[in-house]
Amino acid sequence: MTEPHPPAERDRTAELVVVANRLPVDRIADGDDEGGWRRSPGGLVTALEPVMRRADGAWVGWPGQPDIEVEPFEFEGTHLVPVALSADEVEKYYEGMSNDTFWPLYHDVIAEPRYRRVWWDAYVRVNRRFAEATAAIAAPGGTVWVQDYQLQLVPQMLRDARPDLTIGYFHHIPFPAYGLYSQLPWRRQVLEGLLGADVIGFQRVADAGNFARAVRRQLRYETKASGITVPNPDGSTRRALARAFPISIDASSYIELARRPDVRARAQEIRESLGNPKKILLGVDRLDYTKGIRHRMKAFGELLEDGRISVEDVTLVQVASPSRERVEAYMQLRDEIELTVGRINGDFDTMDHTAIRYLHQAYPREEMVALFLAADVMLVTALRDGMNLVAKEYVASRIDNRGVLVLSEFAGAADELPSAIRINPHDIDGMKDAIMRAIDMPAAEQGRRMRALRKKVIEADVARWSRSFLDALDDARRQRHGERAQA
Ligand code: G6P
């Protein structure tokens, strides 16, 4: 195993540093291993780009492949600082601790979390490397914004190294109830790691509540409304803020794509290539056990079996993009889903029509918007989901005010989108009725609901999300300086 070198010491010039497991770029291989970089499609990148430019920003993250050493480089106005991970670290920190322990535990143990001490050791080591790389580039008195569950220890590590910084952390996934959280052998260290931040953001009010409860139960710190009183090593105290900042999408870029004639023509082409069914149902997910893909297929298969729908009239398109393919639970899920698709299609397909068009692939945003425009019903049936941005992408794309969103109450988006048809994905009969209601919904009702949904998504877009989080961090900075001036 080759030990990655520590990141090069750099000038401390970045006023704003974003720290995330992944860099906001993907490597494009060109055969001779040199390759270039392409901006990754996520909304976070788009939202932060203008802020990063203004603030002389830097982004610290992993380039996405093991054992590659890349020097810091400039990309579209942002200074990118790659953090190298060895193959062993990818296995223990990323696949193990992040995605086989935290991910299932935080999603209400839909899959069984595994607690391995060697994974935890790697997690601590890698979090320290991220914290060191950040401490080396952040400007004096600057702001750092740490992203997600892969890096929960970074806030406190950074505070120890650089008490001058204002530190934010945003948790993109759910934070579970204390009864589940308390399974974690390192439950105390993780809470302490997160509380190194001045502002700790969650998707839903319930997540922030679960976090505050864990802090009270485990650390006995006082919490009041969104404020948590955290003791300093010198016996004084400081205040951390823990509250909801529901994330969103760059709605205008979806609207723009939905207006493009080539995208609209593609939507028509998709409908035709499916044999022009009366209704197209659509699921778009990372292939993940939290998404309720099996439950959705069970409901759809039963509707065919019951004769309430037929393959001539209704097709389900399921895009399941490959994800975390070396983690056992994901391999198992893929097998189960592919078996189910094969069975349903085998039982119901005709020469001309298919029940489920299953695509284990990822597509560019243009193709996704074309699919959204082609789909009469969007099925979001997550068993647990921090937010679910696909629900918002579908809504933003429907500039025609048509289409129906069926949305699980266990997705964070349900808090903001009450005009969707709400479902409990564990209740298969209820889900079947909801799907039928969506299929049969008159155009006028579709329009009413879709207009309300669109209003919400367009108002609360990702630019507003990042602004409100950074404003809260600014307040925290002012408060700290005020406190210092008084002391
Ligand atoms: C979720 C997480 C992100 C993660 C993404 C893709 O949305 O909240 O932190 O980046 O899934 O997963 P991956 O493991 O491929 O980064």
Coordinates of C-alpha atoms and ligand atoms in Angstrom, one line a residue:
M1 CA 0.0 0.0 0.0
T2 CA 1.3 3.4 -0.8
E3 CA 0.8 6.0 1.9
P4 CA -0.5 9.2 0.3
H5 CA 1.6 12.2 1.0
P6 CA 0.2 15.0 3.2
P7 CA -1.2 17.9 1.3
A8 CA 1.3 20.5 0.4
E9 CA 1.4 23.5 2.8
R10 CA -0.3 26.4 1.0
D11 CA -0.8 30.1 1.7
R12 CA -3.7 30.8 4.0
T13 CA -5.6 32.9 1.5
A14 CA -9.1 31.3 1.0
E15 CA -11.8 33.3 2.7
L16 CA -14.3 30.5 2.1
V17 CA -13.4 26.8 2.1
V18 CA -15.9 24.1 1.2
V19 CA -14.8 20.7 2.4
A20 CA -16.6 17.7 1.0
N21 CA -15.8 14.0 0.5
R22 CA -15.8 14.6 -3.3
L23 CA -14.3 17.4 -5.3
P24 CA -16.8 19.2 -7.6
V25 CA -15.2 17.7 -10.7
D26 CA -15.0 14.3 -12.3
R27 CA -11.9 13.0 -14.0
I28 CA -12.3 12.3 -17.7
A29 CA -9.8 9.7 -18.8
D30 CA -8.3 10.1 -22.2
G31 CA -6.6 6.8 -22.5
D32 CA -3.0 7.8 -21.5
D33 CA -4.0 8.3 -17.8
E34 CA -3.5 12.1 -17.9
G35 CA -7.1 13.1 -18.6
G36 CA -8.8 16.3 -17.8
W37 CA -11.6 17.4 -15.4
R38 CA -15.2 18.1 -16.0
R39 CA -17.6 19.8 -13.6
S40 CA -19.8 17.3 -11.8
P41 CA -23.5 17.8 -12.3
G42 CA -24.5 18.4 -8.6
G43 CA -26.6 21.4 -7.6
L44 CA -24.2 22.1 -4.7
V45 CA -21.5 23.0 -7.1
T46 CA -23.8 25.3 -9.1
A47 CA -25.1 27.0 -6.0
L48 CA -21.7 27.7 -4.6
E49 CA -19.9 28.7 -7.7
P50 CA -20.7 32.5 -7.6
V51 CA -20.0 32.6 -3.8
M52 CA -16.7 30.8 -4.3
R53 CA -15.6 33.2 -7.0
R54 CA -16.4 36.2 -4.9
A55 CA -14.8 34.9 -1.7
D56 CA -11.5 33.6 -3.3
G57 CA -12.9 30.2 -2.5
A58 CA -11.3 26.8 -2.2
W59 CA -12.8 23.3 -2.3
V60 CA -11.1 20.5 -0.5
G61 CA -12.1 17.0 -1.6
W62 CA -11.2 13.5 -2.8
P63 CA -10.7 13.1 -6.6
G64 CA -12.9 10.0 -6.5
Q65 CA -10.3 7.3 -7.3
P66 CA -7.9 5.5 -5.0
D67 CA -4.2 6.2 -5.1
I68 CA -4.1 9.2 -7.3
E69 CA -2.0 12.1 -6.3
V70 CA -3.1 15.4 -7.8
E71 CA -1.6 18.8 -7.1
P72 CA -4.0 21.6 -6.2
F73 CA -5.3 23.3 -9.3
E74 CA -7.6 26.1 -10.4
F75 CA -11.0 25.2 -12.0
E76 CA -13.5 27.7 -13.2
G77 CA -12.6 30.3 -10.6
T78 CA -12.2 27.8 -7.7
H79 CA -9.1 26.6 -6.1
L80 CA -9.4 22.8 -5.8
V81 CA -7.4 20.9 -3.2
P82 CA -7.4 17.2 -3.8
V83 CA -7.1 14.9 -0.8
A84 CA -5.6 11.5 -1.7
L85 CA -7.0 8.3 -0.4
S86 CA -5.2 4.9 -0.6
A87 CA -7.2 1.9 -1.8
D88 CA -7.2 0.6 1.8
E89 CA -8.7 3.9 3.0
V90 CA -11.3 3.9 0.3
E91 CA -12.3 0.5 1.5
K92 CA -12.4 1.3 5.2
Y93 CA -13.3 5.0 5.4
Y94 CA -15.6 5.4 2.3
E95 CA -17.1 2.0 1.6
G96 CA -16.9 0.8 5.2
M97 CA -17.4 3.4 7.9
S98 CA -19.2 6.0 5.7
N99 CA -21.4 3.7 3.6
D100 CA -21.7 0.5 5.6
T101 CA -22.0 2.0 9.0
F102 CA -23.2 5.7 9.0
W103 CA -25.4 5.4 5.9
P104 CA -27.6 2.5 7.1
L105 CA -27.6 3.7 10.7
Y106 CA -28.7 7.2 9.8
H107 CA -31.4 5.8 7.4
D108 CA -33.1 4.1 10.3
V109 CA -31.2 0.8 9.9
I110 CA -33.1 -0.2 6.7
A111 CA -29.9 -2.3 6.1
E112 CA -27.9 -3.5 9.1
P113 CA -25.1 -1.2 10.0
R114 CA -21.7 -2.9 10.6
Y115 CA -19.5 -1.6 13.4
R116 CA -15.8 -2.3 12.7
R117 CA -13.1 -0.8 14.8
V118 CA -10.6 -0.7 11.9
W119 CA -13.1 1.3 9.8
W120 CA -13.5 3.8 12.6
D121 CA -9.7 4.2 12.8
A122 CA -9.5 4.9 9.1
Y123 CA -12.4 7.3 9.4
V124 CA -10.6 9.3 12.1
R125 CA -7.4 9.3 10.1
V126 CA -9.0 10.5 6.9
N127 CA -11.1 13.1 8.6
R128 CA -7.8 14.4 10.1
R129 CA -6.3 14.6 6.7
F130 CA -9.2 16.7 5.4
A131 CA -9.0 19.0 8.5
E132 CA -5.2 19.5 8.0
A133 CA -5.6 20.3 4.3
T134 CA -8.3 22.8 5.2
A135 CA -6.3 24.4 8.0
A136 CA -3.5 24.9 5.6
I137 CA -5.4 27.1 3.1
A138 CA -8.1 28.9 5.1
A139 CA -7.4 32.7 5.5
P140 CA -7.1 34.1 9.0
G141 CA -10.6 34.6 10.4
G142 CA -12.1 32.8 7.3
T143 CA -15.1 30.6 6.9
V144 CA -15.2 26.9 6.4
W145 CA -18.2 24.9 5.3
V146 CA -18.0 21.1 5.9
Q147 CA -20.4 18.8 4.0
D148 CA -22.0 15.6 5.1
Y149 CA -21.6 12.4 7.1
Q150 CA -18.3 11.4 5.6
L151 CA -16.6 14.2 7.5
Q152 CA -18.4 14.5 10.9
L153 CA -15.2 14.8 12.9
V154 CA -13.7 17.6 10.7
P155 CA -15.4 20.6 12.5
Q156 CA -13.9 19.9 15.9
M157 CA -10.5 18.9 14.4
L158 CA -10.5 22.2 12.6
R159 CA -11.5 24.2 15.6
D160 CA -8.6 22.7 17.6
A161 CA -6.1 23.6 14.8
R162 CA -7.6 27.0 13.8
P163 CA -9.8 28.6 16.5
D164 CA -9.9 31.8 14.4
L165 CA -12.2 30.2 11.8
T166 CA -16.0 30.3 11.6
I167 CA -17.1 26.7 10.9
G168 CA -20.3 25.4 9.4
Y169 CA -21.4 21.8 8.8
F170 CA -24.3 20.6 6.7
H171 CA -25.7 17.1 7.1
H172 CA -27.3 16.1 3.8
I173 CA -28.8 12.8 5.1
P174 CA -31.3 12.1 8.0
F175 CA -30.2 12.2 11.6
P176 CA -31.9 9.3 13.3
A177 CA -33.8 9.1 16.6
Y178 CA -31.7 8.6 19.7
G179 CA -32.8 5.0 20.2
L180 CA -31.1 4.1 16.9
Y181 CA -28.2 6.6 17.1
S182 CA -27.2 5.2 20.5
Q183 CA -26.1 1.9 18.8
L184 CA -23.0 3.7 17.5
P185 CA -20.0 2.7 19.5
W186 CA -18.5 6.1 18.8
R187 CA -21.6 8.1 19.4
R188 CA -19.9 10.5 21.8
Q189 CA -17.0 11.3 19.5
V190 CA -19.2 12.0 16.6
L191 CA -21.4 14.4 18.5
E192 CA -18.3 16.2 19.8
G193 CA -16.9 16.3 16.3
L194 CA -20.0 17.9 14.9
L195 CA -20.3 20.4 17.8
G196 CA -16.9 21.9 16.7
A197 CA -19.1 23.8 14.2
D198 CA -20.7 27.2 14.9
V199 CA -23.7 26.3 12.7
I200 CA -24.9 22.7 12.2
G201 CA -27.5 22.4 9.4
F202 CA -30.0 19.6 8.8
Q203 CA -32.6 18.9 6.1
R204 CA -35.7 18.7 8.3
V205 CA -36.8 20.1 11.6
A206 CA -37.1 16.5 12.9
D207 CA -33.4 15.8 12.1
A208 CA -32.3 18.9 14.1
G209 CA -34.5 17.8 16.9
N210 CA -33.0 14.3 16.9
F211 CA -29.5 15.7 17.0
A212 CA -30.4 18.1 19.9
R213 CA -31.9 15.1 21.8
A214 CA -28.7 13.0 21.3
V215 CA -26.6 15.9 22.5
R216 CA -28.7 16.2 25.7
R217 CA -28.9 12.5 26.4
Q218 CA -25.3 11.7 25.6
L219 CA -23.3 14.8 26.5
R220 CA -25.7 16.5 28.9
Y221 CA -25.3 19.9 27.3
E222 CA -28.1 22.3 27.5
T223 CA -30.2 23.0 24.4
K224 CA -32.7 25.7 24.0
A225 CA -34.7 26.2 20.7
S226 CA -31.9 25.8 18.1
G227 CA -29.1 26.8 20.4
I228 CA -26.7 24.4 22.1
T229 CA -24.4 25.6 24.9
V230 CA -21.0 24.0 24.3
P231 CA -18.3 24.1 27.0
N232 CA -14.9 25.4 25.9
P233 CA -11.7 23.7 27.3
D234 CA -11.0 26.8 29.5
G235 CA -14.4 26.4 31.3
S236 CA -16.2 29.2 29.4
T237 CA -19.0 28.3 27.0
R238 CA -20.0 29.1 23.4
R239 CA -23.2 28.7 21.5
A240 CA -23.7 26.4 18.5
L241 CA -26.7 26.7 16.3
A242 CA -28.4 23.4 15.1
R243 CA -31.4 23.9 12.8
A244 CA -33.0 23.0 9.5
F245 CA -31.9 24.4 6.2
P246 CA -33.7 22.3 3.6
I247 CA -31.5 22.0 0.5
S248 CA -32.9 22.5 -3.0
I249 CA -31.9 22.6 -6.7
D250 CA -30.9 25.1 -9.2
A251 CA -34.5 25.4 -10.5
S252 CA -33.8 27.9 -13.3
S253 CA -31.3 25.5 -15.1
Y254 CA -34.1 22.8 -15.2
I255 CA -36.6 25.3 -16.5
E256 CA -34.2 26.4 -19.2
L257 CA -33.6 22.8 -20.3
A258 CA -37.3 22.1 -20.3
R259 CA -37.8 25.0 -22.7
R260 CA -35.2 23.8 -25.2
P261 CA -36.8 22.5 -28.4
D262 CA -34.2 19.6 -28.7
V263 CA -35.1 18.5 -25.2
R264 CA -38.8 18.6 -25.9
A265 CA -38.3 16.7 -29.1
R266 CA -36.3 14.1 -27.2
A267 CA -39.2 13.7 -24.7
Q268 CA -41.6 13.0 -27.6
E269 CA -39.1 10.5 -29.0
I270 CA -38.9 8.7 -25.6
R271 CA -42.7 8.3 -25.5
E272 CA -42.7 6.9 -29.0
S273 CA -39.8 4.5 -28.4
L274 CA -41.9 3.1 -25.5
G275 CA -44.8 2.4 -27.9
N276 CA -46.8 5.6 -27.0
P277 CA -48.4 4.2 -23.8
K278 CA -51.2 6.2 -22.4
K279 CA -49.3 6.8 -19.2
I280 CA -45.6 6.6 -18.4
L281 CA -44.5 6.2 -14.7
L282 CA -41.0 7.1 -13.8
G283 CA -38.5 6.3 -11.0
V284 CA -35.1 7.9 -10.9
D285 CA -32.7 6.9 -8.1
R286 CA -29.2 6.0 -7.2
L287 CA -29.5 2.2 -6.9
D288 CA -29.8 2.3 -3.1
Y289 CA -31.9 0.4 -0.5
T290 CA -33.2 3.6 1.0
K291 CA -35.1 4.5 -2.2
G292 CA -37.9 1.9 -1.9
I293 CA -37.4 0.7 -5.5
R294 CA -38.5 -2.9 -4.5
H295 CA -41.6 -1.6 -2.8
R296 CA -42.5 0.5 -5.9
M297 CA -42.0 -2.5 -8.2
K298 CA -44.1 -4.7 -5.9
A299 CA -47.0 -2.2 -6.1
F300 CA -46.6 -1.9 -9.9
G301 CA -46.4 -5.7 -10.4
E302 CA -49.6 -6.2 -8.3
L303 CA -51.5 -3.6 -10.3
L304 CA -50.7 -5.5 -13.5
E305 CA -51.6 -8.8 -11.8
D306 CA -54.9 -7.4 -10.5
G307 CA -55.7 -6.2 -14.0
R308 CA -56.1 -2.5 -12.9
I309 CA -53.5 -1.5 -15.5
S310 CA -52.1 -3.2 -18.6
V311 CA -48.7 -3.0 -20.3
E312 CA -50.4 -1.6 -23.4
D313 CA -51.5 1.4 -21.4
V314 CA -48.9 1.9 -18.7
T315 CA -45.1 1.6 -18.7
L316 CA -42.8 2.1 -15.7
V317 CA -39.4 3.5 -16.6
Q318 CA -36.9 2.9 -13.8
V319 CA -33.5 4.6 -14.0
A320 CA -31.2 3.2 -11.3
S321 CA -27.8 4.8 -11.5
P322 CA -24.9 2.6 -10.3
S323 CA -23.7 3.5 -6.8
R324 CA -21.3 2.1 -4.2
E325 CA -21.0 -1.1 -6.2
R326 CA -18.3 -2.7 -3.9
V327 CA -20.5 -2.6 -0.8
E328 CA -22.3 -5.9 -0.2
A329 CA -25.7 -4.5 0.6
Y330 CA -25.7 -2.7 -2.7
M331 CA -24.7 -5.8 -4.7
Q332 CA -27.5 -7.7 -3.0
L333 CA -30.0 -5.0 -3.7
R334 CA -29.0 -5.0 -7.4
D335 CA -29.6 -8.7 -7.7
E336 CA -33.0 -8.5 -6.0
I337 CA -34.2 -5.7 -8.2
E338 CA -32.9 -7.2 -11.4
L339 CA -34.6 -10.5 -10.5
T340 CA -37.9 -8.6 -9.8
V341 CA -37.7 -6.7 -13.1
G342 CA -37.0 -10.0 -15.0
R343 CA -40.0 -11.7 -13.3
I344 CA -42.5 -8.9 -13.9
N345 CA -41.4 -8.4 -17.5
G346 CA -41.4 -12.1 -18.1
D347 CA -44.9 -12.4 -16.8
F348 CA -46.5 -9.3 -18.5
D349 CA -44.5 -8.1 -21.5
T350 CA -45.9 -8.5 -25.0
M351 CA -44.0 -8.5 -28.2
D352 CA -44.7 -4.7 -28.5
H353 CA -44.9 -3.5 -24.9
T354 CA -42.8 -3.8 -21.9
A355 CA -43.9 -3.5 -18.3
I356 CA -40.7 -2.1 -16.8
R357 CA -37.9 -0.4 -18.8
Y358 CA -35.0 -0.8 -16.4
L359 CA -31.8 1.2 -17.0
H360 CA -28.8 0.7 -14.7
Q361 CA -27.1 3.8 -16.0
A362 CA -26.5 7.4 -15.3
Y363 CA -27.6 10.1 -17.8
P364 CA -26.7 13.7 -18.5
R365 CA -29.1 16.4 -17.2
E366 CA -30.6 17.0 -20.7
E367 CA -31.7 13.4 -21.0
M368 CA -33.1 13.5 -17.5
V369 CA -35.2 16.6 -18.2
A370 CA -36.5 14.9 -21.4
L371 CA -37.5 11.9 -19.3
F372 CA -39.2 14.2 -16.7
L373 CA -41.2 15.8 -19.5
A374 CA -42.2 12.4 -20.9
A375 CA -43.4 11.0 -17.6
D376 CA -47.0 11.4 -16.5
V377 CA -46.3 10.2 -13.0
M378 CA -43.1 10.5 -11.0
L379 CA -42.7 7.9 -8.2
V380 CA -40.6 8.9 -5.2
T381 CA -41.1 6.0 -2.8
A382 CA -38.0 6.4 -0.5
L383 CA -38.1 4.5 2.8
R384 CA -35.9 7.2 4.3
D385 CA -34.3 10.1 2.4
G386 CA -32.6 13.3 3.6
M387 CA -34.3 15.4 1.0
N388 CA -34.7 13.7 -2.4
L389 CA -33.8 16.3 -5.0
V390 CA -35.3 14.2 -7.9
A391 CA -38.7 15.2 -6.6
K392 CA -37.8 18.8 -7.0
E393 CA -36.1 18.3 -10.4
Y394 CA -39.3 16.8 -11.7
V395 CA -41.4 19.6 -10.5
A396 CA -39.0 22.3 -11.8
S397 CA -39.0 20.6 -15.3
R398 CA -42.8 20.6 -15.6
I399 CA -43.1 24.0 -17.1
D400 CA -46.3 22.8 -18.7
N401 CA -47.9 22.4 -15.2
R402 CA -48.7 18.8 -16.0
G403 CA -47.7 15.5 -14.4
V404 CA -48.2 14.1 -10.9
L405 CA -45.7 13.7 -8.1
V406 CA -46.2 10.7 -5.8
L407 CA -44.0 11.4 -2.8
S408 CA -43.1 9.3 0.2
E409 CA -43.7 10.9 3.6
F410 CA -40.2 9.6 4.6
A411 CA -38.4 11.9 2.2
G412 CA -37.4 15.3 3.5
A413 CA -39.0 16.9 0.5
A414 CA -42.5 15.9 1.9
D415 CA -42.2 18.6 4.5
E416 CA -42.1 21.3 1.8
L417 CA -44.3 19.7 -0.9
P418 CA -47.7 19.1 0.5
S419 CA -49.4 19.3 -2.9
A420 CA -47.8 16.0 -4.0
I421 CA -49.8 12.7 -3.5
R422 CA -48.3 11.5 -0.2
I423 CA -47.6 7.9 0.4
N424 CA -46.3 5.5 3.0
P425 CA -44.2 3.1 0.9
H426 CA -44.6 0.3 3.4
D427 CA -48.3 0.3 2.8
I428 CA -48.4 -1.5 -0.6
D429 CA -52.2 -1.3 -0.9
G430 CA -52.1 2.4 -0.1
M431 CA -49.3 2.9 -2.7
K432 CA -51.3 1.0 -5.3
D433 CA -54.3 3.3 -4.8
A434 CA -52.1 6.4 -4.9
I435 CA -50.6 5.3 -8.2
M436 CA -54.1 4.7 -9.7
R437 CA -55.1 8.1 -8.4
A438 CA -52.1 9.7 -10.1
I439 CA -52.8 7.8 -13.4
D440 CA -56.4 8.9 -13.4
M441 CA -55.9 12.4 -12.2
P442 CA -57.8 15.0 -14.4
A443 CA -55.7 17.7 -16.1
A444 CA -57.2 20.5 -14.0
E445 CA -56.2 18.9 -10.7
Q446 CA -52.7 18.1 -12.1
G447 CA -52.4 21.8 -13.0
R448 CA -53.6 23.0 -9.6
R449 CA -51.2 20.8 -7.7
M450 CA -48.2 21.3 -10.1
R451 CA -48.5 25.1 -9.9
A452 CA -48.4 24.9 -6.1
L453 CA -45.4 22.6 -6.2
R454 CA -43.5 24.7 -8.7
K455 CA -44.1 27.9 -6.8
K456 CA -42.4 26.3 -3.7
V457 CA -39.4 24.8 -5.6
I458 CA -38.8 28.0 -7.6
E459 CA -38.9 30.3 -4.5
A460 CA -36.8 28.1 -2.3
D461 CA -34.0 27.2 -4.8
V462 CA -30.5 26.2 -3.9
A463 CA -29.1 29.7 -4.1
R464 CA -31.5 30.7 -1.3
W465 CA -30.4 27.6 0.6
S466 CA -26.7 28.5 0.5
R467 CA -27.4 32.2 1.2
S468 CA -29.4 31.4 4.3
F469 CA -26.7 29.0 5.6
L470 CA -23.9 31.4 4.9
D471 CA -25.9 34.2 6.5
A472 CA -26.3 32.1 9.7
L473 CA -22.5 31.6 9.6
D474 CA -22.0 35.3 9.3
D475 CA -24.2 35.9 12.3
A476 CA -22.2 33.4 14.2
R477 CA -19.0 35.1 13.3
R478 CA -20.3 38.5 14.4
Q479 CA -21.5 37.0 17.7
R480 CA -18.2 35.4 18.4
H481 CA -16.3 38.7 17.7
G482 CA -18.8 40.5 19.9
E483 CA -18.2 38.0 22.7
R484 CA -14.5 38.4 22.3
A485 CA -14.6 42.2 22.3
Q486 CA -16.6 42.0 25.6
A487 CA -14.2 39.5 27.2
Ligands
G6P1 C1 -25.8 11.2 -1.1 C2 -24.9 11.8 0.0 C3 -23.7 12.5 -0.7 C4 -23.1 11.6 -1.7 C5 -24.1 11.1 -2.7 C6 -23.5 10.2 -3.8 O1 -26.6 12.3 -1.7 O2 -25.6 12.7 0.8 O3 -22.8 12.9 0.3 O4 -22.0 12.3 -2.4 O5 -25.2 10.5 -2.0 O6 -22.9 9.1 -3.1 P1 -21.4 8.8 -3.3 O7 -21.0 7.7 -2.3 O8 -21.2 8.3 -4.7 O9 -20.6 10.0 -3.1

